[in-house]
Amino acid sequence: MITSLTKAQLNTYLNGFLYTCIFLLGASVVFGWILNASVLVRIVPGLAPMQFNNAVCFMLIGASGFAHLYKHFKLQIAFASVGLLVSSLTLVQYIFSINLGIDLFLMNTQVVLPTAHPGRMAPNSALAHTMSFCALILLASRNNFHVRLSSWLGAAVASTGVVSLAGYLIDFDGGFNWGQYTQMALNTSVGFVLAGIAIGVTTIPYRMRNEGRKFRPWPYIIILLITVFLIDLQLPQGVAVGLLYVVPLLGSWYFRNRKHIITVAVLCNILIVLDILLATESLGSEAVLYNRVMSILAVWVSASIFYYLKRISEKQKEADLRFKLAVEGSAAGLWVWESIAEDIAWWSPKFYELMGYENNEIEASLSNFDNYLHPDDVELVHKLIGRHLTKKLPYNCEYRVLTKSGKYKWFLGSGQATWDEDGTPLRMVGTIIDINARKLAEVAEQERADELARKNKELEEFTYVASHDLQEPVRTISSFVSLFKQSYGHKLDEEAMQYLDFMDGASKRSQQLIVDLLDYSRIGKDRKTEEINLNQLLENVLTDLSVRLSETNAKVKVDPLPEIQGLKTELRLLFQNLISNGIKFSRKDTPPVVQISVTSDAEKHTFSVSDNGIGIDPKYIDKIFVIFKRLHGKSEFAGTGIGLAHCKKVVELHGGQIWVESIPNQGSTFKFTIPTTIEL
Ligand code: ADP
């Protein structure tokens, strides 16, 4: 904002200065005519003077330009219209060879010079003035296209002045004249150069605001080409003015399409050749030919150089743009440690934004970054960066940074350095990513997990103590029921005996429940893992179950199993529970078949225990793992509903998962995973 304001001010000052010069130039000549001071009207004795009308026109250009600067647009148009009237009527006089009486209007006729048209400004001056005033009138509207037109007209005005000045340079006495009429005065030429520049400068802010990348260089290039052509035309053919064609070539740099450089070079060549044809001096000497060939060569050498430079610059711009887009579009803050030795760094706007600051609000350097790092993290960051710079180990580090709000935020910093041949680090580029939300969630998750673990432990202890203590009274009830039966059974009737049997059954079941509960709470108590040969383990399980197997006519098929790391007793319980469920929940008319198999990958073993039993209704497949959850009455299938809860606890203790897939009346497949590496 500050720089653009300065630019706007600069533009206004420069314009003010230029319009003042133009006005004073005109005013001095007007005074010259009035006071008969020849030095003011012609500057150098013997040269053409600036005519009175011409001087008035310069005053009007200055006044109109000033009115524009002060935003008096109507006044601007008024001054310019008067000037346009004078200059265009002069042109009309030339074109139609008439005299409208405006040449000597207001003029001190005593000092009029005897020229072809006394008091009349030169035709090229009249044209340049006409263009200047048109430009000023167009500028008043500030319409996009009008501004563009007026800037082109301004360029043409300056070019008229330059061509004339070039004429003076070559042939000081003659000066540049157009046709056989009056010459454009030396001071007039300077005036047009100034006027053209002033108009151009006035249009710049509008054009920058309106056009941006739509800037059209063609009109300027054509004006430049004509300017050089006209200068060339005035010169004797032997002079190496063809080199001036490098100027429009330079201008062609502003084309977006670099191929236009070549088009401009071709146009330069056409004009160089055209000059030979139009020149009054005939082509004859070898020197002239040599000179033209050299000009053509110069044009092509320059064009090729510009073409390739432009290509390089375009590629650079493209790379810069890609970099800019990447930097701006990324959610990461970018940092570039430009000189590691001098600790000079650059931080992207996003970097500042992530820290809560405005762009460049704080100094970008590692030493300053330390001031914002959490004191506990400074050492770690330096250690990891040091390791990267010296040992070239990857640099990734999570740390806390003090943001502008006064709060610390978590970031993930990473980066990559470059080294010279001696291994000295030169520069390092990297990013910071906001990981605050993840970090806070992680901390909260850890706290929750710790809390859960604590509660679980409490619960396990409670279950253990409660079931242990409950055992005693239940056992007492059971033994007293037996004693009672023994001692008083003969005195009781059949119904009373049946009640006693119920009591006995219930207390035995409670006893069993308590034993199961105790087992459950004991799972994993002694957490020592060992290498287990599962084939061996399964053999033992099947031996234990052999009576049940033969009673039920069941078959258990076991695929070769791996050796795994785990808790032996618990795993044995797991397989035993699943196999016995497979046998227990069999269909009445179908002898049970249980199949055990496994698939393994680098991370885990996935075991499956499938049977051909009654299957499970899909709506219960999650519930069956809940402790004491049963789907059948005890009369149908015996059990306490704790077996699968055991299984789940064992699997989860090993860091795995358990689930079941089942089709009712066809069978169930229990699957569980055991990780290859276990962390208890
Ligand atoms: P229990 O076997 O003592 O009833 P479990 O926890 O082992 O208790 O099983 C819970 C419930 O899951 C069982 O009551 C049964 O309804 C169902 N279930 C378990 N295994 C099977 C199976 N292989 N086939 C069908 N249903 C099963």
XYZ file of C-alpha atoms and ligand atoms in Angstrom:
707
model
C 0.000 0.000 0.000
C 2.762 2.392 1.007
C 4.824 1.675 -2.102
C 1.861 2.108 -4.457
C 1.067 5.448 -2.830
C 4.642 6.572 -3.357
C 4.464 5.441 -6.968
C 1.235 7.394 -7.510
C 2.756 10.466 -5.921
C 5.894 10.114 -7.984
C 3.794 9.878 -11.104
C 1.904 13.065 -10.187
C 5.118 14.983 -9.404
C 6.750 13.899 -12.643
C 3.644 14.853 -14.589
C 3.394 18.197 -12.846
C 7.014 18.860 -13.709
C 6.580 17.885 -17.364
C 3.399 19.923 -17.908
C 5.062 22.918 -16.181
C 8.059 22.639 -18.528
C 5.758 22.435 -21.559
C 3.719 25.411 -20.408
C 6.853 27.478 -19.667
C 8.351 26.534 -23.019
C 5.272 27.856 -24.783
C 5.037 30.924 -22.526
C 8.711 31.851 -23.059
C 8.248 31.779 -26.848
C 5.030 33.815 -26.616
C 6.983 36.394 -24.606
C 9.787 36.144 -27.110
C 7.391 37.085 -29.902
C 5.788 39.883 -27.882
C 9.113 41.290 -26.693
C 10.845 40.578 -29.950
C 13.473 38.443 -28.171
C 14.799 36.156 -30.873
C 16.777 33.978 -28.471
C 13.490 32.840 -26.954
C 11.796 31.977 -30.222
C 14.577 30.201 -32.035
C 17.203 29.355 -29.339
C 20.046 29.016 -31.829
C 20.533 31.917 -34.239
C 19.752 30.954 -37.822
C 17.447 28.079 -36.981
C 13.699 28.016 -37.594
C 11.695 29.815 -34.872
C 8.759 28.376 -32.981
C 5.726 30.141 -34.345
C 3.373 32.106 -32.114
C 0.417 29.722 -32.571
C 2.664 26.818 -31.885
C 3.820 28.367 -28.603
C 0.233 29.042 -27.584
C -0.558 25.394 -28.322
C 2.244 24.274 -25.975
C 0.819 26.539 -23.268
C -2.570 24.921 -23.869
C -1.061 21.408 -23.604
C 0.536 22.384 -20.280
C -2.701 23.951 -19.007
C -4.861 21.024 -20.141
C -2.442 18.526 -18.560
C -2.489 20.452 -15.299
C -6.293 20.580 -15.311
C -6.226 16.786 -15.598
C -3.875 16.459 -12.655
C -6.249 18.575 -10.574
C -9.204 16.575 -11.901
C -10.812 19.566 -13.622
C -11.773 17.465 -16.587
C -14.063 20.025 -18.192
C -11.317 22.626 -18.090
C -8.952 20.022 -19.500
C -11.273 19.479 -22.469
C -11.789 23.236 -22.894
C -8.026 23.975 -23.152
C -7.438 21.005 -25.401
C -10.359 21.910 -27.678
C -8.988 25.418 -28.289
C -5.594 23.902 -29.109
C -7.211 21.272 -31.324
C -9.057 23.996 -33.225
C -5.867 25.931 -33.926
C -3.739 22.922 -34.856
C -6.358 21.143 -36.944
C -7.228 24.330 -38.838
C -3.539 24.746 -39.601
C -3.530 21.238 -41.004
C -6.623 22.045 -43.060
C -4.808 25.086 -44.449
C -1.927 22.877 -45.540
C -4.099 20.163 -46.998
C -6.384 22.448 -48.981
C -3.766 25.151 -49.626
C -5.960 27.846 -48.159
C -5.449 30.641 -45.692
C -8.000 30.953 -42.906
C -6.190 33.876 -41.307
C -5.273 32.048 -38.157
C -1.502 32.097 -38.737
C -0.994 35.759 -37.921
C -3.841 35.947 -35.461
C -2.654 37.760 -32.286
C 0.835 37.796 -33.708
C 3.243 40.740 -33.659
C 3.368 41.107 -37.424
C 6.366 43.401 -37.122
C 8.637 40.480 -36.404
C 7.099 37.832 -38.647
C 9.671 35.941 -40.674
C 9.232 35.824 -44.371
C 8.598 32.106 -44.954
C 6.332 30.331 -47.441
C 3.452 30.848 -44.987
C 4.373 33.636 -42.607
C 3.504 32.850 -38.991
C 2.266 29.328 -39.745
C 3.582 26.462 -37.713
C 5.202 23.537 -39.564
C 2.848 20.828 -40.855
C 4.475 18.130 -38.688
C 4.066 20.433 -35.664
C 0.399 20.916 -36.529
C -0.037 17.161 -36.795
C 1.767 16.533 -33.510
C -0.334 19.194 -31.766
C -3.517 17.741 -33.218
C -2.510 14.337 -31.856
C -1.581 15.805 -28.448
C -4.920 17.583 -28.059
C -6.875 14.536 -29.220
C -4.966 12.531 -26.629
C -5.800 15.038 -23.898
C -9.501 15.140 -24.822
C -9.632 11.333 -24.839
C -7.853 11.197 -21.492
C -10.540 13.314 -19.868
C -13.050 10.473 -20.196
C -10.663 8.004 -18.458
C -12.450 5.271 -20.370
C -10.272 2.206 -20.866
C -10.079 2.313 -24.654
C -9.752 6.111 -24.786
C -6.850 6.020 -22.372
C -5.178 3.395 -24.511
C -5.698 5.461 -27.656
C -4.344 8.553 -25.988
C -1.217 6.735 -24.827
C -0.559 5.610 -28.410
C -1.116 9.158 -29.649
C 1.298 10.380 -26.947
C 3.918 7.945 -28.213
C 3.405 9.200 -31.757
C 3.809 12.814 -30.556
C 7.103 11.983 -28.819
C 8.216 10.146 -31.931
C 7.576 13.260 -34.080
C 9.815 15.224 -31.731
C 12.521 12.542 -31.746
C 12.531 12.318 -35.549
C 12.884 16.073 -35.804
C 15.627 16.170 -33.168
C 17.468 13.420 -35.028
C 17.209 15.608 -38.132
C 18.825 18.491 -36.243
C 21.564 16.227 -34.960
C 22.467 15.123 -38.451
C 22.186 18.420 -40.196
C 22.112 21.219 -37.665
C 21.443 24.023 -40.084
C 18.737 22.363 -42.104
C 16.781 20.623 -39.382
C 13.978 18.299 -40.194
C 11.276 19.591 -42.421
C 8.249 18.090 -43.901
C 7.700 18.862 -47.495
C 8.989 22.165 -48.623
C 7.236 24.183 -45.945
C 8.297 25.507 -42.594
C 10.694 23.468 -40.490
C 9.827 22.222 -37.028
C 11.847 24.384 -34.634
C 14.453 22.851 -32.334
C 12.586 23.918 -29.202
C 9.320 22.661 -30.733
C 10.910 19.239 -31.199
C 11.955 19.198 -27.552
C 8.451 20.336 -26.639
C 6.892 17.378 -28.470
C 9.235 14.907 -26.844
C 8.177 16.349 -23.479
C 4.485 16.425 -24.433
C 4.561 12.827 -25.650
C 6.273 11.673 -22.473
C 3.858 13.692 -20.298
C 0.813 12.129 -21.975
C 2.382 8.677 -21.634
C 3.121 9.222 -17.948
C -0.442 10.436 -17.349
C -1.876 7.272 -18.866
C 0.373 4.841 -16.965
C -1.662 4.566 -13.722
C -4.921 4.106 -15.637
C -3.408 1.490 -17.901
C -1.836 -0.395 -15.031
C -5.147 -0.437 -13.208
C -7.277 -1.370 -16.221
C -5.160 -3.726 -18.245
C -2.630 -5.723 -16.276
C -1.626 -8.595 -18.518
C -3.765 -7.324 -21.394
C -1.114 -4.733 -22.260
C -0.748 -4.422 -26.072
C 2.746 -3.568 -27.266
C 1.914 -3.555 -31.005
C 0.940 0.156 -31.384
C 4.150 1.189 -29.619
C 6.253 -1.128 -31.711
C 4.743 0.266 -34.906
C 5.363 3.858 -33.727
C 8.937 2.915 -32.837
C 9.431 1.240 -36.217
C 8.117 4.311 -38.066
C 10.302 6.589 -35.893
C 13.436 4.627 -36.669
C 12.426 4.409 -40.323
C 11.957 8.194 -40.567
C 15.279 8.832 -38.824
C 16.941 6.359 -41.139
C 15.356 8.032 -44.129
C 16.864 11.410 -43.225
C 20.338 10.014 -42.914
C 22.842 9.508 -45.653
C 22.826 5.842 -46.620
C 26.328 5.147 -45.436
C 25.563 5.839 -41.786
C 24.934 2.773 -39.660
C 21.572 3.982 -38.370
C 20.057 0.560 -39.016
C 21.381 -0.307 -35.573
C 18.588 1.847 -34.174
C 16.175 -0.922 -35.155
C 17.386 -2.681 -32.047
C 15.153 -0.240 -30.120
C 11.799 -1.579 -31.453
C 13.250 -5.051 -31.006
C 13.875 -4.225 -27.361
C 10.251 -3.109 -27.128
C 9.104 -6.451 -28.503
C 10.270 -7.982 -25.213
C 6.875 -6.949 -23.849
C 4.982 -9.298 -26.162
C 3.529 -12.232 -24.341
C 4.232 -14.436 -27.335
C 7.980 -14.434 -27.982
C 7.431 -15.320 -31.653
C 6.446 -11.671 -32.195
C 10.126 -10.762 -31.684
C 10.784 -12.527 -34.969
C 7.828 -10.736 -36.620
C 9.289 -7.409 -35.489
C 12.717 -8.438 -36.838
C 11.118 -9.212 -40.216
C 9.389 -5.799 -40.202
C 12.738 -4.130 -39.354
C 14.287 -5.865 -42.353
C 11.467 -4.765 -44.657
C 11.923 -1.166 -43.481
C 15.706 -1.346 -43.910
C 15.215 -2.445 -47.515
C 12.392 0.074 -48.066
C 14.745 2.824 -46.955
C 17.116 1.976 -49.797
C 14.271 2.204 -52.281
C 12.859 5.469 -50.924
C 16.125 7.217 -50.172
C 16.946 10.094 -52.459
C 20.572 9.124 -52.525
C 20.929 6.198 -54.883
C 22.407 2.904 -53.804
C 25.694 2.447 -55.451
C 28.704 2.359 -53.261
C 29.737 -0.874 -51.666
C 29.838 0.887 -48.316
C 26.082 1.478 -48.452
C 25.395 -2.140 -49.306
C 27.763 -3.259 -46.618
C 26.047 -0.961 -44.144
C 22.569 -2.290 -44.952
C 23.730 -5.908 -44.710
C 25.296 -5.138 -41.353
C 22.029 -3.542 -40.171
C 20.067 -6.650 -41.202
C 22.606 -8.831 -39.453
C 22.476 -6.682 -36.323
C 18.696 -6.998 -36.300
C 18.821 -10.811 -36.558
C 21.563 -11.239 -33.987
C 19.661 -9.023 -31.526
C 16.367 -10.727 -32.315
C 17.875 -14.182 -31.672
C 19.443 -13.035 -28.417
C 16.168 -11.485 -27.245
C 14.236 -14.547 -28.341
C 16.392 -16.900 -26.286
C 16.637 -14.539 -23.325
C 12.867 -14.235 -23.380
C 12.530 -18.011 -23.447
C 14.795 -18.319 -20.433
C 12.906 -15.570 -18.643
C 9.550 -17.217 -19.446
C 10.773 -20.519 -18.058
C 12.024 -18.750 -14.962
C 8.699 -16.945 -14.616
C 6.846 -20.223 -15.040
C 8.994 -21.835 -12.354
C 8.486 -18.819 -10.108
C 4.749 -18.981 -10.689
C 4.639 -22.682 -9.883
C 6.641 -22.047 -6.740
C 4.369 -19.117 -5.820
C 1.221 -21.182 -6.342
C 2.664 -24.061 -4.364
C 3.605 -21.726 -1.535
C 0.281 -19.925 -1.540
C -1.886 -22.981 -2.055
C -0.176 -25.129 0.529
C -1.537 -25.556 4.017
C 2.068 -25.847 5.126
C 4.207 -22.864 6.070
C 7.390 -22.760 4.033
C 10.747 -21.706 5.366
C 13.935 -21.217 3.436
C 17.136 -20.982 5.390
C 18.939 -19.088 2.653
C 22.313 -18.963 4.307
C 22.936 -21.417 7.087
C 26.271 -19.791 7.941
C 24.762 -16.321 8.318
C 21.368 -17.497 9.586
C 19.414 -15.632 6.933
C 15.962 -17.059 6.408
C 12.711 -16.438 4.600
C 9.296 -17.473 5.876
C 6.264 -17.725 3.611
C 3.128 -15.699 4.403
C 1.470 -18.970 5.486
C 4.319 -19.570 7.945
C 3.564 -16.245 9.601
C -0.164 -16.927 9.429
C 0.252 -20.282 11.192
C 2.092 -18.466 13.981
C -0.691 -15.871 14.066
C 1.450 -13.047 12.697
C 1.174 -10.707 9.717
C 3.614 -11.318 6.891
C 7.158 -10.214 7.878
C 5.940 -9.060 11.272
C 8.794 -10.818 13.032
C 12.353 -11.474 11.933
C 12.842 -14.651 9.924
C 15.870 -16.523 11.279
C 16.495 -19.721 13.189
C 17.847 -17.803 16.165
C 14.640 -15.781 16.323
C 12.548 -18.934 15.871
C 14.180 -20.264 19.044
C 12.506 -17.441 20.951
C 9.116 -18.816 19.950
C 9.887 -22.492 20.495
C 8.693 -24.090 23.703
C 11.701 -24.122 26.070
C 11.384 -27.908 26.399
C 11.584 -28.357 22.611
C 14.502 -26.054 21.709
C 17.135 -28.671 22.435
C 15.336 -31.366 20.458
C 14.899 -29.131 17.395
C 18.567 -28.144 17.425
C 19.657 -31.716 17.925
C 17.621 -32.974 14.978
C 18.640 -30.115 12.667
C 22.265 -30.650 13.695
C 21.951 -34.365 12.918
C 20.504 -33.541 9.521
C 23.231 -31.029 8.682
C 26.115 -33.194 9.837
C 24.919 -36.755 9.241
C 22.312 -36.055 6.550
C 19.673 -37.951 8.538
C 16.073 -36.971 7.710
C 14.798 -33.978 9.653
C 11.266 -34.368 11.040
C 10.373 -32.951 14.389
C 7.225 -32.224 16.374
C 7.450 -29.151 18.551
C 5.422 -26.419 20.181
C 5.583 -22.828 18.991
C 4.363 -19.762 20.835
C 1.754 -18.048 18.652
C 0.848 -14.377 18.742
C -2.206 -15.159 20.890
C 0.193 -16.272 23.626
C -0.747 -19.946 23.288
C 1.561 -22.762 22.241
C 0.603 -24.730 19.144
C 1.967 -28.052 17.936
C 3.740 -28.156 14.572
C 5.462 -30.788 12.515
C 8.645 -29.337 11.073
C 10.551 -31.041 8.283
C 13.233 -29.924 5.873
C 16.049 -30.730 3.511
C 19.478 -29.111 3.283
C 21.968 -28.857 0.426
C 25.679 -29.285 0.932
C 28.796 -28.266 -1.008
C 31.449 -30.786 -2.127
C 33.140 -30.580 1.276
C 29.887 -31.461 3.001
C 29.400 -27.959 4.382
C 25.664 -27.236 4.579
C 24.672 -24.327 2.349
C 20.959 -23.837 2.611
C 17.930 -25.679 3.886
C 14.309 -25.586 2.821
C 11.399 -26.984 4.769
C 7.837 -26.749 5.978
C 5.847 -26.508 9.148
C 2.445 -28.164 9.380
C -0.141 -27.423 12.016
C -0.672 -30.668 13.948
C -2.180 -29.037 16.987
C -5.607 -30.665 16.640
C -4.083 -34.112 16.146
C -1.673 -33.633 19.024
C -4.384 -32.468 21.400
C -6.580 -35.390 20.324
C -3.661 -37.745 20.913
C -3.070 -36.358 24.382
C -6.799 -36.589 25.181
C -6.879 -40.128 23.755
C -3.900 -41.145 25.875
C -5.544 -39.700 28.955
C -8.741 -41.598 28.161
C -6.800 -44.817 27.575
C -4.940 -44.400 30.870
C -8.200 -43.738 32.672
C -9.807 -46.789 31.056
C -6.858 -48.986 31.937
C -7.044 -47.791 35.530
C -10.801 -48.468 35.684
C -10.355 -51.900 34.099
C -7.730 -52.794 36.592
C -9.962 -51.712 39.433
C -12.807 -53.740 37.980
C -10.646 -56.804 37.549
C -9.474 -56.539 41.089
C -13.011 -56.069 42.277
C -14.210 -59.097 40.255
C -11.391 -61.167 41.598
C -11.977 -60.184 45.205
C -15.767 -60.399 44.925
C -15.781 -63.811 43.254
C -13.124 -65.106 45.574
C -15.096 -63.970 48.626
C -18.417 -65.171 47.192
C -17.065 -68.662 46.730
C -17.118 -69.372 50.434
C -20.782 -68.608 51.292
C -22.004 -70.341 48.098
C -19.938 -73.404 48.914
C -21.403 -73.326 52.437
C -24.968 -73.178 51.086
C -24.192 -76.064 48.756
C -22.676 -78.267 51.466
C -25.446 -77.470 53.926
C -28.046 -78.356 51.295
C -26.282 -81.736 50.879
C -26.088 -82.210 54.652
C -29.717 -81.250 55.034
C -30.686 -83.787 52.377
C -28.656 -86.490 54.049
C -29.932 -85.807 57.561
C -33.538 -84.908 56.934
C -34.219 -86.221 53.438
C -36.194 -89.200 54.698
C -38.568 -86.899 56.608
C -39.380 -84.769 53.605
C -41.986 -85.387 50.971
C -41.222 -85.564 47.290
C -42.031 -81.910 46.577
C -39.748 -80.666 49.349
C -36.989 -82.907 47.988
C -37.482 -81.407 44.558
C -37.130 -77.907 46.025
C -33.941 -78.980 47.696
C -32.655 -80.316 44.358
C -33.394 -76.949 42.760
C -31.495 -75.181 45.522
C -28.642 -77.593 45.124
C -28.572 -77.085 41.322
C -28.730 -73.329 41.674
C -25.935 -73.158 44.199
C -23.769 -75.451 42.034
C -24.382 -73.207 39.059
C -23.519 -70.145 41.110
C -20.373 -71.934 42.145
C -19.542 -72.625 38.522
C -20.277 -69.001 37.593
C -17.981 -67.788 40.293
C -15.237 -70.141 39.170
C -15.643 -68.911 35.607
C -15.596 -65.312 36.737
C -12.486 -65.941 38.707
C -10.854 -67.504 35.677
C -11.903 -64.555 33.573
C -10.402 -62.023 35.919
C -7.219 -64.081 36.091
C -6.661 -64.016 32.311
C -3.393 -62.323 31.522
C -2.526 -61.789 35.135
C 0.812 -63.376 34.663
C 1.727 -61.639 31.384
C 4.741 -63.596 30.264
C 4.811 -64.359 26.572
C 6.667 -67.312 25.154
C 7.272 -69.037 21.849
C 4.367 -71.442 21.376
C 4.107 -74.307 18.961
C 0.413 -74.185 18.191
C 0.355 -77.685 16.674
C 1.557 -79.012 19.987
C -0.905 -76.850 21.890
C -3.834 -78.057 19.783
C -2.807 -81.677 20.310
C -2.997 -81.166 24.063
C -6.382 -79.446 23.774
C -7.751 -82.315 21.711
C -6.414 -84.845 24.181
C -8.264 -83.009 26.944
C -11.419 -83.019 24.862
C -11.061 -86.618 23.672
C -13.899 -87.999 25.815
C -16.289 -85.275 24.590
C -15.176 -85.889 21.049
C -15.864 -89.584 21.114
C -19.168 -89.088 23.006
C -20.429 -86.686 20.384
C -18.842 -88.471 17.466
C -17.174 -85.169 16.586
C -14.290 -84.606 14.197
C -11.727 -81.844 14.552
C -9.502 -81.113 11.555
C -6.447 -78.978 12.189
C -4.324 -77.445 9.427
C -0.598 -77.007 10.104
C -0.288 -74.083 12.475
C 2.589 -71.627 12.981
C 4.746 -71.008 15.999
C 3.716 -67.793 17.603
C 4.638 -65.540 20.446
C 1.922 -65.385 23.119
C 0.438 -66.357 26.476
C 0.274 -70.130 26.529
C -2.443 -70.857 29.074
C -4.698 -68.155 27.672
C -4.288 -69.345 24.058
C -5.040 -72.862 25.112
C -8.241 -71.647 26.777
C -9.119 -69.741 23.614
C -8.857 -72.759 21.298
C -10.512 -75.016 23.841
C -13.521 -72.691 24.187
C -13.996 -72.295 20.464
C -13.658 -76.006 19.723
C -15.965 -77.055 22.521
C -18.565 -74.484 21.393
C -18.292 -75.896 17.884
C -19.052 -79.339 19.257
C -21.666 -78.163 21.718
C -23.759 -76.063 19.348
C -24.173 -78.825 16.809
C -27.281 -79.746 14.897
C -29.165 -82.730 16.294
C -28.865 -85.014 13.315
C -25.402 -83.894 12.151
C -22.186 -85.111 13.807
C -20.059 -82.048 14.582
C -17.070 -81.247 12.353
C -14.716 -78.488 13.445
C -12.062 -77.137 11.101
C -9.108 -75.017 12.265
C -7.024 -73.126 9.746
C -4.787 -70.069 9.489
C -3.525 -67.459 7.021
C -0.499 -65.324 7.844
C 1.098 -62.127 6.597
C 3.928 -59.929 7.840
C 1.753 -58.263 10.444
C -0.576 -60.931 11.754
C -1.922 -64.495 11.741
C -5.641 -64.850 11.089
C -7.063 -68.053 12.600
C -10.461 -69.481 11.866
C -12.415 -72.112 13.759
C -15.453 -73.187 11.796
C -18.150 -75.697 12.535
C -21.220 -77.213 10.883
C -23.510 -76.477 13.816
C -26.668 -74.500 14.405
C -25.173 -71.174 13.377
C -25.983 -67.773 14.864
C -28.685 -65.333 13.950
C -26.837 -62.341 12.389
C -28.474 -59.922 14.792
C -26.658 -61.541 17.709
C -23.190 -61.869 16.269
C -21.809 -58.917 18.241
C -23.674 -59.667 21.461
C -22.356 -63.183 21.981
C -18.950 -61.883 23.072
C -20.492 -60.021 26.003
C -19.927 -61.721 29.329
C -22.787 -64.007 30.459
C -24.617 -63.429 27.196
C -26.326 -66.616 26.008
C -28.713 -67.232 23.177
C -30.129 -70.470 24.525
C -31.631 -71.745 27.723
C -29.522 -74.004 29.957
C -31.869 -76.872 29.282
C -31.098 -76.657 25.589
C -27.310 -76.140 25.781
C -25.388 -76.137 29.068
C -23.076 -73.229 29.849
C -22.629 -69.964 31.690
C -22.167 -67.595 28.754
C -18.644 -66.643 29.679
C -16.642 -68.697 27.173
C -16.640 -66.181 24.304
C -15.988 -63.307 26.724
C -12.859 -65.290 27.702
C -11.926 -65.676 24.065
C -12.354 -61.952 23.377
C -10.271 -61.023 26.367
C -7.465 -63.372 25.368
C -7.398 -62.150 21.753
C -7.441 -58.498 22.761
C -4.742 -59.119 25.301
C -2.547 -60.219 22.398
C -3.508 -57.081 20.440
C -5.818 -58.899 18.002
C -9.488 -58.923 17.099
C -12.183 -61.576 17.157
C -15.401 -61.826 15.178
C -17.791 -64.413 13.819
C -19.297 -65.138 10.435
C -22.254 -67.436 10.419
C -25.194 -68.814 8.464
C -27.976 -70.102 10.715
C -28.448 -73.856 10.408
C -25.261 -74.280 8.410
C -22.502 -73.352 10.792
C -20.327 -70.640 12.242
C -16.773 -69.517 11.636
C -15.023 -67.762 14.458
C -12.053 -65.719 13.279
C -9.388 -64.027 15.307
C -6.084 -62.331 14.635
C -2.861 -62.506 16.597
C -0.176 -59.963 15.646
C 3.234 -61.372 14.730
C 4.863 -59.075 17.257
C 3.121 -58.683 20.527
C 3.412 -55.808 22.940
C 1.640 -56.531 26.183
P -21.831 -70.676 26.584
O -21.171 -71.587 25.618
O -21.438 -70.957 27.994
O -23.264 -70.480 26.355
P -20.295 -68.712 25.250
O -19.840 -67.357 25.666
O -19.271 -69.660 24.846
O -21.221 -69.260 26.358
O -21.274 -68.475 24.023
C -22.255 -67.497 24.100
C -23.382 -67.835 23.140
O -22.935 -67.776 21.805
C -23.860 -69.254 23.272
O -24.841 -69.334 24.282
C -24.388 -69.575 21.916
O -25.720 -69.121 21.828
C -23.567 -68.762 21.019
N -22.506 -69.603 20.407
C -21.229 -69.674 20.791
N -20.533 -70.492 19.972
C -21.397 -70.960 19.036
C -21.293 -71.803 17.902
N -20.131 -72.394 17.564
N -22.403 -72.030 17.168
C -23.538 -71.426 17.468
N -23.722 -70.599 18.517
C -22.662 -70.348 19.298
